[in-house]
Structures are given as structure tokens and as C-alpha cells.
mmCIF file of C-alpha atoms in Angstrom:
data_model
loop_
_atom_site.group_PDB
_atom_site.id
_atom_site.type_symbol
_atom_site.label_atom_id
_atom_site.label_comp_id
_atom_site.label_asym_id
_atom_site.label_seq_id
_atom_site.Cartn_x
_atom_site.Cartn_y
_atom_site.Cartn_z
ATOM 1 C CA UNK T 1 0.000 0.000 0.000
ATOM 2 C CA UNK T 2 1.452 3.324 -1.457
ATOM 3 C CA UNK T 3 1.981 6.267 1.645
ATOM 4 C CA UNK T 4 -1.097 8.181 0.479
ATOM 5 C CA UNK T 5 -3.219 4.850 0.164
ATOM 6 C CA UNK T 6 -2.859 4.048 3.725
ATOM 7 C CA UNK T 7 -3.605 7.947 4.415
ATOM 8 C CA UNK T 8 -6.664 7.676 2.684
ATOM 9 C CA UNK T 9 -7.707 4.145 4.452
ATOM 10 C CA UNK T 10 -7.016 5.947 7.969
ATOM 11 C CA UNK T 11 -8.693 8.743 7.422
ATOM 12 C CA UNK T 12 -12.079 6.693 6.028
ATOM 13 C CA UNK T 13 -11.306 4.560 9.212
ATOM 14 C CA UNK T 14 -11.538 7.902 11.515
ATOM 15 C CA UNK T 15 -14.969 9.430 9.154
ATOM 16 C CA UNK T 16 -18.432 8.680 8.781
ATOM 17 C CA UNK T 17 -19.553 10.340 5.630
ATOM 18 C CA UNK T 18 -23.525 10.879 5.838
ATOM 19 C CA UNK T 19 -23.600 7.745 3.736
ATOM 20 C CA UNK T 20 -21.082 5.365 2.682
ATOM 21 C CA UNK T 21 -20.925 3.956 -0.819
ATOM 22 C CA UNK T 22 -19.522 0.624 -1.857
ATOM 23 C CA UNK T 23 -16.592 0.855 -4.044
ATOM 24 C CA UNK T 24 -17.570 -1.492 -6.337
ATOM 25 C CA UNK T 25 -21.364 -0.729 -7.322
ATOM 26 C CA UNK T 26 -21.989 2.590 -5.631
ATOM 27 C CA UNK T 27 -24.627 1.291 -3.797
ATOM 28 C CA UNK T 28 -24.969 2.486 0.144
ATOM 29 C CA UNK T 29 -23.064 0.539 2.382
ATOM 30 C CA UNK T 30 -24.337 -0.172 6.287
ATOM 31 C CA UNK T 31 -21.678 1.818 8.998
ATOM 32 C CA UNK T 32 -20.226 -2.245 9.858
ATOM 33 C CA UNK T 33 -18.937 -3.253 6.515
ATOM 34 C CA UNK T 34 -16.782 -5.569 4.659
ATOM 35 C CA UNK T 35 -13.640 -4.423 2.614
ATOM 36 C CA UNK T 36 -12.176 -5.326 -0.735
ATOM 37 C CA UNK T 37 -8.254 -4.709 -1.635
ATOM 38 C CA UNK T 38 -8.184 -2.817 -4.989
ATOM 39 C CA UNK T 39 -4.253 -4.455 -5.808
ATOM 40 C CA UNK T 40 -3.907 -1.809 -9.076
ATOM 41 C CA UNK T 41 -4.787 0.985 -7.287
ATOM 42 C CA UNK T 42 -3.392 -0.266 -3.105
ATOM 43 C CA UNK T 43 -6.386 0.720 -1.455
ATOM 44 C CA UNK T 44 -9.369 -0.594 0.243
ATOM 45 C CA UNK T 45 -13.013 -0.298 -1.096
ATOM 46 C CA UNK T 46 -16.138 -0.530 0.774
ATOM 47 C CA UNK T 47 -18.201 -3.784 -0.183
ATOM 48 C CA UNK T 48 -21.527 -3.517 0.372
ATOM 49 C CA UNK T 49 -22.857 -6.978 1.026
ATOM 50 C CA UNK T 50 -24.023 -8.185 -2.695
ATOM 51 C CA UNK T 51 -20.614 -7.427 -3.560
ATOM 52 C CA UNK T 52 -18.982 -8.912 -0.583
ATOM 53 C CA UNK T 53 -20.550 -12.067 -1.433
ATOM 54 C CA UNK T 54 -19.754 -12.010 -5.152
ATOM 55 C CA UNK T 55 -15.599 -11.609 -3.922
ATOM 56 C CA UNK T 56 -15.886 -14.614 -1.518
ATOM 57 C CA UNK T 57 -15.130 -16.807 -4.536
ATOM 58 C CA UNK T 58 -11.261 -16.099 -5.130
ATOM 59 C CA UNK T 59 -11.296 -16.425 -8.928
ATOM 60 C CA UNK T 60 -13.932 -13.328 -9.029
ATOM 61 C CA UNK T 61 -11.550 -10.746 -8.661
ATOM 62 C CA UNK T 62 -9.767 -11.918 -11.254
ATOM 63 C CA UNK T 63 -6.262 -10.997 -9.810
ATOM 64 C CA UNK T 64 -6.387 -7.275 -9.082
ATOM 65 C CA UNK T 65 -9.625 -7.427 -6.418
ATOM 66 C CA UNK T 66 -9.559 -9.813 -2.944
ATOM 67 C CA UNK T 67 -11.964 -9.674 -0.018
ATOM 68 C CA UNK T 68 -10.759 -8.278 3.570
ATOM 69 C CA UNK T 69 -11.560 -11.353 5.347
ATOM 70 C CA UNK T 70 -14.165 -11.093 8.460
ATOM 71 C CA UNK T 71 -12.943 -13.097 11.318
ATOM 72 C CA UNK T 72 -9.721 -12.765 13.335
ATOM 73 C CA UNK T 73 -8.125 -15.118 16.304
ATOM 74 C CA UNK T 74 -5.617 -14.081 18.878
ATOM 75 C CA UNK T 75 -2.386 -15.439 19.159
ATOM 76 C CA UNK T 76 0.218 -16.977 21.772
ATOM 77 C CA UNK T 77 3.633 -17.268 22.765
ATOM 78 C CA UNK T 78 5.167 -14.653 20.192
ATOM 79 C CA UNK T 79 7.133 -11.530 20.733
ATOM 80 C CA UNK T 80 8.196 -8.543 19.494
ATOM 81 C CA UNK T 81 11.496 -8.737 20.223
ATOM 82 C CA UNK T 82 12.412 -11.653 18.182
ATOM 83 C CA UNK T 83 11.281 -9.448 15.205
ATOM 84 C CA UNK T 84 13.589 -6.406 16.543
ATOM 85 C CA UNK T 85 10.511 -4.012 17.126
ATOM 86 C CA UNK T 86 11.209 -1.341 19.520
ATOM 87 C CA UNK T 87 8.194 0.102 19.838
ATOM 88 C CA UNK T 88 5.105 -1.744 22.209
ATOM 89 C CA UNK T 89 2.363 -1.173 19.145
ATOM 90 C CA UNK T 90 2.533 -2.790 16.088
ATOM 91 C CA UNK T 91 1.233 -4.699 12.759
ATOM 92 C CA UNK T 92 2.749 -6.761 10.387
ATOM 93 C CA UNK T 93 1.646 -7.293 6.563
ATOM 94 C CA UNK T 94 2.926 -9.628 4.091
ATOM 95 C CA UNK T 95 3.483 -8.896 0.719
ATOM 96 C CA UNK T 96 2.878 -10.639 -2.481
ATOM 97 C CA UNK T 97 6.339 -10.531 -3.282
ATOM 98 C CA UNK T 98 6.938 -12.007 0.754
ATOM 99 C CA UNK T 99 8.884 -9.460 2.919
ATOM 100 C CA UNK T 100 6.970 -8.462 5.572
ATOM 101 C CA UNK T 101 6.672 -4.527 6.315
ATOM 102 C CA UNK T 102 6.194 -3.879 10.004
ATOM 103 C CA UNK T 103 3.971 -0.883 10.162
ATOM 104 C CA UNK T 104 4.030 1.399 13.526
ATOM 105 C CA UNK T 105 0.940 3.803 14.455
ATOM 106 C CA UNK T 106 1.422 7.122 15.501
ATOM 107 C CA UNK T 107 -0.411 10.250 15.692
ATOM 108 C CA UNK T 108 0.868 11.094 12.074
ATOM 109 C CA UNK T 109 -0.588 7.992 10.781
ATOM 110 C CA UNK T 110 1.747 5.018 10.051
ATOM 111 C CA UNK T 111 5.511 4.855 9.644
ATOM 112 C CA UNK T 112 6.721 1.539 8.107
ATOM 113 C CA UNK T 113 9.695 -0.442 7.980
ATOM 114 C CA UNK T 114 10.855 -4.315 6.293
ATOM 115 C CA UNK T 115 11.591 -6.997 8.971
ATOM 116 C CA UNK T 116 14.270 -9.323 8.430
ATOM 117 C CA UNK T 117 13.486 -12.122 6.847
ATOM 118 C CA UNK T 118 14.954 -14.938 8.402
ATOM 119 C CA UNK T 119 13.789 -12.994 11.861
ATOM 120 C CA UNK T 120 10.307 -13.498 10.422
ATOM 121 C CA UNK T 121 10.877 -16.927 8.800
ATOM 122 C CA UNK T 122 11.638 -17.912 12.759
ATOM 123 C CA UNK T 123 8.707 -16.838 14.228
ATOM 124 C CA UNK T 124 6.244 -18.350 11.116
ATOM 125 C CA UNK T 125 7.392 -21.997 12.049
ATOM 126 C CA UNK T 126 6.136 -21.832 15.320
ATOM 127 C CA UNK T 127 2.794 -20.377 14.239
ATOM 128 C CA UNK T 128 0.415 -21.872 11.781
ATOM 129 C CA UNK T 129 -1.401 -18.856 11.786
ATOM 130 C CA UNK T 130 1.188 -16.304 10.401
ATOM 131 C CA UNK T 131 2.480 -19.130 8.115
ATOM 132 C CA UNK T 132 -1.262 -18.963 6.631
ATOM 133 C CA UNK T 133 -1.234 -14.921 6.617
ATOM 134 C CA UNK T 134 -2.611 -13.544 3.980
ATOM 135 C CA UNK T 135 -0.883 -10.992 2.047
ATOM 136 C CA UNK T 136 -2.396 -7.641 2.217
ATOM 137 C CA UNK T 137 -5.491 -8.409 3.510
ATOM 138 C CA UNK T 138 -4.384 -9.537 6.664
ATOM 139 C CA UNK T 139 -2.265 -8.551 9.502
ATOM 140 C CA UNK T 140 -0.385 -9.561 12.679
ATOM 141 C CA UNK T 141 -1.131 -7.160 15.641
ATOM 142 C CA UNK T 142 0.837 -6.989 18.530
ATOM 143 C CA UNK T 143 0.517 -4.724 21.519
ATOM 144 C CA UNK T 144 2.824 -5.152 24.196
ATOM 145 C CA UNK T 145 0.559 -3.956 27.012
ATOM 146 C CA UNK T 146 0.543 -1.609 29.639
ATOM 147 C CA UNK T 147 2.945 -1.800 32.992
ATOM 148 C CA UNK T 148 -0.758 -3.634 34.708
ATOM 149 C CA UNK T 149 -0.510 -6.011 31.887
ATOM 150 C CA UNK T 150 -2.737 -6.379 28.906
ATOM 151 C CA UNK T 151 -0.395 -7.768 25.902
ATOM 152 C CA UNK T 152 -2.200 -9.178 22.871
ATOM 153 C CA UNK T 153 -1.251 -11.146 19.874
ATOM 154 C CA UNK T 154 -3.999 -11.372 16.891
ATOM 155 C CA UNK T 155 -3.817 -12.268 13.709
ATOM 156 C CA UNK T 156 -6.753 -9.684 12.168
ATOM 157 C CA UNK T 157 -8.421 -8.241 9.005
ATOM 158 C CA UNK T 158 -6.379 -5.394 7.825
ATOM 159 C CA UNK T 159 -8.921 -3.247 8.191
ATOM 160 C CA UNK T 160 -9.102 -3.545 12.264
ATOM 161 C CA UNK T 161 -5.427 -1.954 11.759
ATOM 162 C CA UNK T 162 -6.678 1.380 9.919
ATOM 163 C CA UNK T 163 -9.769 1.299 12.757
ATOM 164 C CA UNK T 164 -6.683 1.084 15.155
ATOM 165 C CA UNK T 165 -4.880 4.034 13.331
ATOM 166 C CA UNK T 166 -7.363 6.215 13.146
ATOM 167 C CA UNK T 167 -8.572 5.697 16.556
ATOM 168 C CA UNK T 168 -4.706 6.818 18.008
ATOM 169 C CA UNK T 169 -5.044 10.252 15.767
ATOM 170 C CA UNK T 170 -7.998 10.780 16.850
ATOM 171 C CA UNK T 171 -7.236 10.893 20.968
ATOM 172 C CA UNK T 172 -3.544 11.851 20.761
ATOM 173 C CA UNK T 173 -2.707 14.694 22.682
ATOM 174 C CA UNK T 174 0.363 16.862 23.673
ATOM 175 C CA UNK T 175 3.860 15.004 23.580
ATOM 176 C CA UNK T 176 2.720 11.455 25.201
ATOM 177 C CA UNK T 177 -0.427 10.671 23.537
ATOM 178 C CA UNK T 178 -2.454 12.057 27.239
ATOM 179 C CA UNK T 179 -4.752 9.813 28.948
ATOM 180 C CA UNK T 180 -7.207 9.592 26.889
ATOM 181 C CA UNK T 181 -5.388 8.100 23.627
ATOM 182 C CA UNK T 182 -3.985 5.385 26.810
ATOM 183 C CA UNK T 183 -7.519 4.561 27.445
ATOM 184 C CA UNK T 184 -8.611 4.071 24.448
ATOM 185 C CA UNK T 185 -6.355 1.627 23.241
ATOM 186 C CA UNK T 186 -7.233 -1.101 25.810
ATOM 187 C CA UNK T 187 -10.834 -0.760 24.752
ATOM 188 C CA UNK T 188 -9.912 -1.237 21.163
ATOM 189 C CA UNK T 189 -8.423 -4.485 22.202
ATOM 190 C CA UNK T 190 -11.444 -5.020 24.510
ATOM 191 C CA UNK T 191 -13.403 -4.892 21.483
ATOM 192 C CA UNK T 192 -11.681 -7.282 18.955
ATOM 193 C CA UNK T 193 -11.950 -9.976 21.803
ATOM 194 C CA UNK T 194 -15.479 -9.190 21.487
ATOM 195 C CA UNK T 195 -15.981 -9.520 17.622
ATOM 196 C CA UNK T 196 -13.043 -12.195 16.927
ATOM 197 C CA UNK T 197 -12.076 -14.180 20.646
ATOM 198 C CA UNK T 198 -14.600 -16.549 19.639
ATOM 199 C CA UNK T 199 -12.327 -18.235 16.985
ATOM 200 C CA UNK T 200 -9.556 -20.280 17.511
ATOM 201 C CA UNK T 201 -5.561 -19.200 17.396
ATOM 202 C CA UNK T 202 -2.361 -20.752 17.643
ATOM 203 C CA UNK T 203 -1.736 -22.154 21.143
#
């Protein structure tokens, strides 16, 4: 995903327009939506759900459109330090081509940086899950917690991520972030655990 790509998938993340359109048909879309990768362009579309349900079949995007997949799972036993991420807040997407760009939220957005690849390699054989990640439309979360605890691992539609983004910009305050950007991240995670923590994960 090109710099102003992502910019424009935050900022959609962070806005409700008076009414959503699907990027496919135009038609409205519902505020809880699916996604669809647009792989010419490196965006995401809305999908309202006729079209949704059309690009569940792989072979219907014919190679340039693929679905933003619904369900997550949360994750064990990894850690950011074997990947040589210094910062507590992070995602990780694959791309087609394989390397793996680790991509860190901030109040600016995203900034974005390759992991090594035999770093990652290391990590995939001890996880089904991130073997099976797939590229672009999925991503590997990981929030190292808060001093009372709170880590997570999930392996998550790449859409949570821009929800995650956006949500960051819009509570950052001052230097630190303030309080309120603090609070709101646990409740993000509070809320994937409520849409995803029903499926399975790696244990």
C-alpha cells in the first residue's frame, strides 16, 4: 500500500460520511462493513454486502480485487522482540512478493519499515497462523501492554489496523499521547476480543 493509500484508508477509518458507498457498485453501504483490496490501485473499497458475497469466490476478482476477510483469532507465545521491534504497538503485513513490512501507528498515521526475513521466517514456524497470513489483507497485531498487563497477539483483518490508526489520531494529545489516547487503546483491544475471541488461534 502506497503512503497516500494508507492515508486515505485511515482517514475513512476515523470518518463517517452521511452515507457510505460501496466501491464497487456505488450502492450504500451499512456503517459495519466488509472491505475489498483494490491491488492496481493499493487501497481498500467498501463492499456492500451483494458485492462482498460475489468476492468470496477467489477467482472473481480476477487478480487485481480480494476480499478483507471477516474473522480474526488471537495469538500466543510470540514476541516482538524476536522481530527487533522497539516500539510496544505494532502490525505486520505480508506482501505478495513475501517481505513483511512492520507498520508502527502514531499520531501522524503510520511509519513503516521491512523486517528481516529470516527474523520473520523464525517466528512463522512456530505459528500456523502467520504461516497462513494472507498478504495484504491480513495482519499480525501486537501490543505489548501496559505496565498492569494487557499484551495481545492477533492475527486480524487489515482493516481492524486502519480502525486502530485512526482511533490513536484521533485521541492523541500533547507530547505522550495524554490519557485519553492510553484509554482508548485497551478498549480497542477489549473490542476485537469481542468480535473475533470466539475463533480459535495458535496455542
Amino acid at each position: 500500500m502506497t503512503a497516500g493509500a494508507l492515508q486515505r484508508a485511515i482517514r475513512r477509518a476515523g470518518q463517517r460520511a452521511a452515507v457510505e458507498r460501496c466501491g464497487m457498485c456505488a450502492g450504500p453501504v451499512a456503517p459495519e462493513h466488509r472491505h475489498v483490496w483494490d491491488e492496481q490501485d493499493g487501497e481498500l473499497l467498501c463492499a456492500c454486502p451483494p458485492c462482498s458475497l460475489l468476492f468470496e469466490r477467489e477467482s472473481a476478482g480476477g487478480g487485481r480485487y480480494q476480499l478483507v476477510p471477516a474473522h480474526g483469532r488471537r495469538l500466543t507465545g510470540l514476541s516482538a522482540d524476536e522481530l527487533g521491534v522497539p516500539v510496544g504497538l505494532v502490525f505486520f503485513v505480508k506482501q505478495r512478493d513475501g517481505r513483511v513490512l512492520g507498520h508502527y501507528p502514531s499520531p501522524l498515521g503510520t511509519t513503516e519499515s521491512e523486517i528481516d526475513a529470516d527474523a520473520w521466517r523464525a517466528v512463522e514456524a512456530r505459528s500456523p497462523a502467520l504461516a497462513g497470513l494472507a498478504p495484504r489483507v491480513e495482519a499480525f497485531l501486537l501490543w505489548t501492554g501496559t505496565q498492569s498487563g494487557g499484551g495481545q497477539q492477533w492475527v486480524v483483518p487489515v482493516d481492524d489496523c486502519y480502525r486502530l490508526v485512526a482511533l490513536i489520531r484521533r485521541h492523541w494529545t500533547g507530547m505522550s499521547g495524554g490519557s485519553a489516547v492510553w484509554r482508548a487503546i485497551p478498549g480497542f483491544f477489549e473490542e476485537l476480543d469481542r468480535r473475533h475471541g470466539r475463533h480459535c488461534g495458535d496455542e
